[in-house]
Short mmCIF file of C-alpha atoms in Angstrom, two decimals:
data_model
loop_
_atom_site.label_atom_id
_atom_site.label_comp_id
_atom_site.label_asym_id
_atom_site.label_seq_id
_atom_site.Cartn_x
_atom_site.Cartn_y
_atom_site.Cartn_z
CA UNK A 19 120.62 110.90 85.83
CA UNK A 20 123.97 110.14 87.26
CA UNK A 21 127.13 109.92 85.57
CA UNK A 22 127.18 106.33 86.18
CA UNK A 23 131.22 106.49 88.56
CA UNK A 24 130.62 106.53 92.41
CA UNK A 25 130.63 110.07 92.85
CA UNK A 26 127.01 110.20 92.19
CA UNK A 27 126.96 113.34 91.00
CA UNK A 28 123.96 114.35 88.67
CA UNK A 29 124.60 114.98 85.03
CA UNK A 30 122.65 116.49 82.78
CA UNK A 31 121.95 116.51 79.18
CA UNK A 32 124.49 118.77 77.15
CA UNK A 33 123.01 121.52 75.49
CA UNK A 34 123.31 120.30 71.76
CA UNK A 35 120.62 117.44 72.63
CA UNK A 36 117.87 119.28 74.35
CA UNK A 37 120.67 121.76 77.24
CA UNK A 38 117.88 120.91 79.69
CA UNK A 39 118.06 118.60 82.75
CA UNK A 40 115.83 115.63 82.64
CA UNK A 41 114.50 116.59 85.64
CA UNK A 42 113.94 119.79 84.98
CA UNK A 43 111.87 118.79 81.99
CA UNK A 44 109.49 116.26 83.66
CA UNK A 45 108.07 118.99 86.29
CA UNK A 46 108.35 121.36 83.81
CA UNK A 47 105.55 118.98 81.74
CA UNK A 48 103.74 117.71 84.56
CA UNK A 49 102.94 121.04 85.98
CA UNK A 50 101.70 121.72 82.12
CA UNK A 51 99.01 119.38 82.65
CA UNK A 52 95.23 120.82 82.97
CA UNK A 53 94.24 120.15 86.21
CA UNK A 54 90.55 118.68 85.69
CA UNK A 55 87.21 120.15 87.17
CA UNK A 56 85.96 118.59 90.21
CA UNK A 57 82.31 119.03 88.47
CA UNK A 58 83.87 116.87 86.07
CA UNK A 59 85.77 114.72 87.72
CA UNK A 60 81.57 113.91 89.81
CA UNK A 61 80.31 113.49 85.98
CA UNK A 62 82.16 110.95 85.41
CA UNK A 63 81.97 108.60 88.67
CA UNK A 64 78.77 108.68 87.73
CA UNK A 65 78.42 107.87 84.54
CA UNK A 66 81.01 105.48 84.99
CA UNK A 67 79.16 104.03 88.46
CA UNK A 68 75.55 104.14 86.40
CA UNK A 69 77.45 101.57 83.61
CA UNK A 70 79.08 99.66 85.90
CA UNK A 71 76.07 98.31 87.54
CA UNK A 72 73.54 98.73 84.81
CA UNK A 73 75.78 96.16 82.87
CA UNK A 74 77.39 94.06 85.80
CA UNK A 75 73.39 94.06 87.46
CA UNK A 76 72.08 93.22 83.91
CA UNK A 77 74.17 90.72 83.48
CA UNK A 78 72.69 88.89 86.57
CA UNK A 79 69.02 89.76 85.84
CA UNK A 80 69.72 88.30 82.46
CA UNK A 81 71.04 85.34 83.04
CA UNK A 82 68.64 85.04 86.02
CA UNK A 83 65.58 85.66 82.26
CA UNK A 84 67.07 83.86 80.26
CA UNK A 85 67.54 80.58 82.64
CA UNK A 86 71.30 80.51 83.28
CA UNK A 87 72.46 81.54 79.18
CA UNK A 88 75.24 83.46 80.26
CA UNK A 89 76.32 81.73 82.92
CA UNK A 90 78.08 82.58 86.45
CA UNK A 91 81.21 82.66 84.40
CA UNK A 92 79.99 85.11 82.02
CA UNK A 93 78.30 87.36 84.76
CA UNK A 94 82.50 86.96 86.33
CA UNK A 95 83.38 88.54 83.24
CA UNK A 96 80.67 91.06 82.69
CA UNK A 97 82.16 92.81 86.04
CA UNK A 98 85.46 92.30 85.38
CA UNK A 99 85.21 93.83 81.46
CA UNK A 100 82.44 96.73 82.32
CA UNK A 101 85.44 97.94 85.04
CA UNK A 102 88.50 97.55 83.00
CA UNK A 103 86.24 99.40 80.04
CA UNK A 104 85.40 102.33 82.08
CA UNK A 105 88.74 102.70 83.98
CA UNK A 106 90.30 103.15 80.28
CA UNK A 107 87.92 105.38 79.63
CA UNK A 108 87.33 107.89 82.58
CA UNK A 109 90.59 106.92 85.36
CA UNK A 110 91.99 110.06 82.97
CA UNK A 111 89.11 112.07 84.40
CA UNK A 112 88.39 111.00 87.89
CA UNK A 113 90.46 108.00 88.47
CA UNK A 114 87.75 105.29 88.41
CA UNK A 115 86.80 104.72 91.81
CA UNK A 116 83.32 103.98 91.47
CA UNK A 117 82.85 102.45 94.66
CA UNK A 118 83.74 104.15 98.01
CA UNK A 119 86.13 102.01 99.28
CA UNK A 120 88.55 102.97 96.19
CA UNK A 121 87.98 106.66 97.45
CA UNK A 122 88.46 106.18 100.65
CA UNK A 123 91.92 104.15 99.80
CA UNK A 124 92.49 107.21 97.24
CA UNK A 125 92.76 109.74 99.67
CA UNK A 126 94.63 107.42 102.50
CA UNK A 127 97.39 107.16 99.74
CA UNK A 128 96.61 111.36 99.64
CA UNK A 129 95.96 110.83 96.13
CA UNK A 130 92.64 113.20 96.83
CA UNK A 131 91.87 115.85 98.39
CA UNK A 132 90.02 115.42 101.33
CA UNK A 133 87.42 117.80 100.81
CA UNK A 134 86.94 115.46 97.29
CA UNK A 135 85.62 112.84 99.61
CA UNK A 136 81.70 113.80 99.84
CA UNK A 137 81.50 114.37 96.35
CA UNK A 138 83.11 111.27 94.84
CA UNK A 139 81.06 109.29 97.50
CA UNK A 140 77.12 110.97 96.53
CA UNK A 141 78.61 110.87 92.55
CA UNK A 142 79.14 106.51 93.01
CA UNK A 143 75.56 106.35 95.33
CA UNK A 144 73.37 108.95 92.32
CA UNK A 145 74.64 107.07 89.87
CA UNK A 146 74.65 102.90 91.26
CA UNK A 147 70.80 104.31 92.51
CA UNK A 148 69.94 105.54 88.45
CA UNK A 149 71.31 102.49 87.43
CA UNK A 150 68.38 99.95 89.67
CA UNK A 151 65.87 102.37 88.51
CA UNK A 152 66.60 101.52 85.05
CA UNK A 153 66.93 97.82 85.63
CA UNK A 154 64.03 97.75 87.76
CA UNK A 155 61.79 99.88 84.76
CA UNK A 156 63.37 97.01 81.80
CA UNK A 157 63.52 93.69 83.84
CA UNK A 158 60.85 94.01 86.97
CA UNK A 159 62.03 92.68 90.24
CA UNK A 160 63.88 89.63 89.59
CA UNK A 161 66.18 87.85 90.76
CA UNK A 162 66.28 90.13 94.02
CA UNK A 163 67.15 92.97 91.30
CA UNK A 164 71.02 91.67 90.78
CA UNK A 165 71.97 92.18 95.05
CA UNK A 166 73.92 89.81 96.08
CA UNK A 167 71.90 87.55 99.23
CA UNK A 168 74.67 85.49 100.68
CA UNK A 169 73.62 82.05 100.28
CA UNK A 170 76.16 80.92 103.43
CA UNK A 171 76.57 81.24 106.80
CA UNK A 172 77.08 84.90 108.72
CA UNK A 173 80.65 84.40 109.07
CA UNK A 174 81.62 83.52 105.78
CA UNK A 175 80.19 86.09 104.30
CA UNK A 176 81.88 88.75 107.13
CA UNK A 177 85.95 86.48 105.78
CA UNK A 178 84.25 86.36 102.07
CA UNK A 179 83.73 90.41 102.48
CA UNK A 180 87.13 91.38 104.61
CA UNK A 181 89.37 89.24 101.34
CA UNK A 182 88.16 90.14 98.51
CA UNK A 183 88.29 94.14 99.39
CA UNK A 184 90.89 93.59 101.04
CA UNK A 185 92.52 91.56 97.52
CA UNK A 186 91.09 94.37 95.34
CA UNK A 187 92.19 97.61 97.83
CA UNK A 188 96.03 96.12 97.60
CA UNK A 189 95.71 95.62 93.96
CA UNK A 190 94.17 99.30 93.15
CA UNK A 191 96.49 100.99 95.08
CA UNK A 192 99.49 98.44 94.30
CA UNK A 193 99.06 99.77 90.07
CA UNK A 194 97.24 102.99 90.84
CA UNK A 195 99.00 104.68 92.57
CA UNK A 196 102.71 103.28 92.73
CA UNK A 197 104.63 104.93 89.92
CA UNK A 198 106.39 101.82 89.89
CA UNK A 199 103.82 99.86 88.68
CA UNK A 200 102.84 99.92 84.62
CA UNK A 201 100.46 102.04 84.61
CA UNK A 202 98.64 100.99 81.64
CA UNK A 203 98.38 97.96 83.02
CA UNK A 204 95.88 99.18 85.60
CA UNK A 205 92.71 98.37 83.85
CA UNK A 206 93.51 94.75 83.01
CA UNK A 207 94.54 94.36 86.10
CA UNK A 208 91.67 96.09 88.11
CA UNK A 209 89.57 93.97 85.66
CA UNK A 210 91.05 90.73 86.38
CA UNK A 211 90.66 91.20 90.14
CA UNK A 212 86.93 91.53 89.95
CA UNK A 213 86.42 88.63 87.38
CA UNK A 214 88.01 86.82 90.33
CA UNK A 215 86.47 87.95 92.93
CA UNK A 216 83.00 87.53 91.39
CA UNK A 217 83.62 83.76 90.41
CA UNK A 218 84.68 83.01 94.26
CA UNK A 219 82.88 85.09 96.32
CA UNK A 220 80.15 85.65 94.33
#
């Protein structure tokens, strides 16, 4: 903290109010926070990716089997709410990536070590494939197993993918990596973004 005058000198907390400089106190507190074991991070990514695909793609399959009862808006909300809940549940363990693009983005801004990237991506692949097998065993091969088959031209699909991926990474990096952002709103912001991009791009 600063003393508010033009000298710009730091002002420590008086001894009778705790006797420790605020900055030192914050550093000491952060240094005591337990680090998460890498295998716990990988496990969290497997579980999170599994349920994201299971619930998100599962909503597409249920919508198809029930003649559109969930609707496109409903499917979009399922995807967004699932991502939001998983971020709040697993974000403090692995960072709640659930997507190789997010992992690479976090590595770019040095939020995770480079040597953890293969483990994260492998966990995401295992989780998503496992969810696909479970959905197939439960519902059979309907609606292309919830695969996002392009409805328009290749050019349209290419441009949409660029735009929605940029928007998602823009929001994730903005609220998830910048210390000036309100971290408690990360799940809500990312979940809402997922809802919007699914509504627009499918």
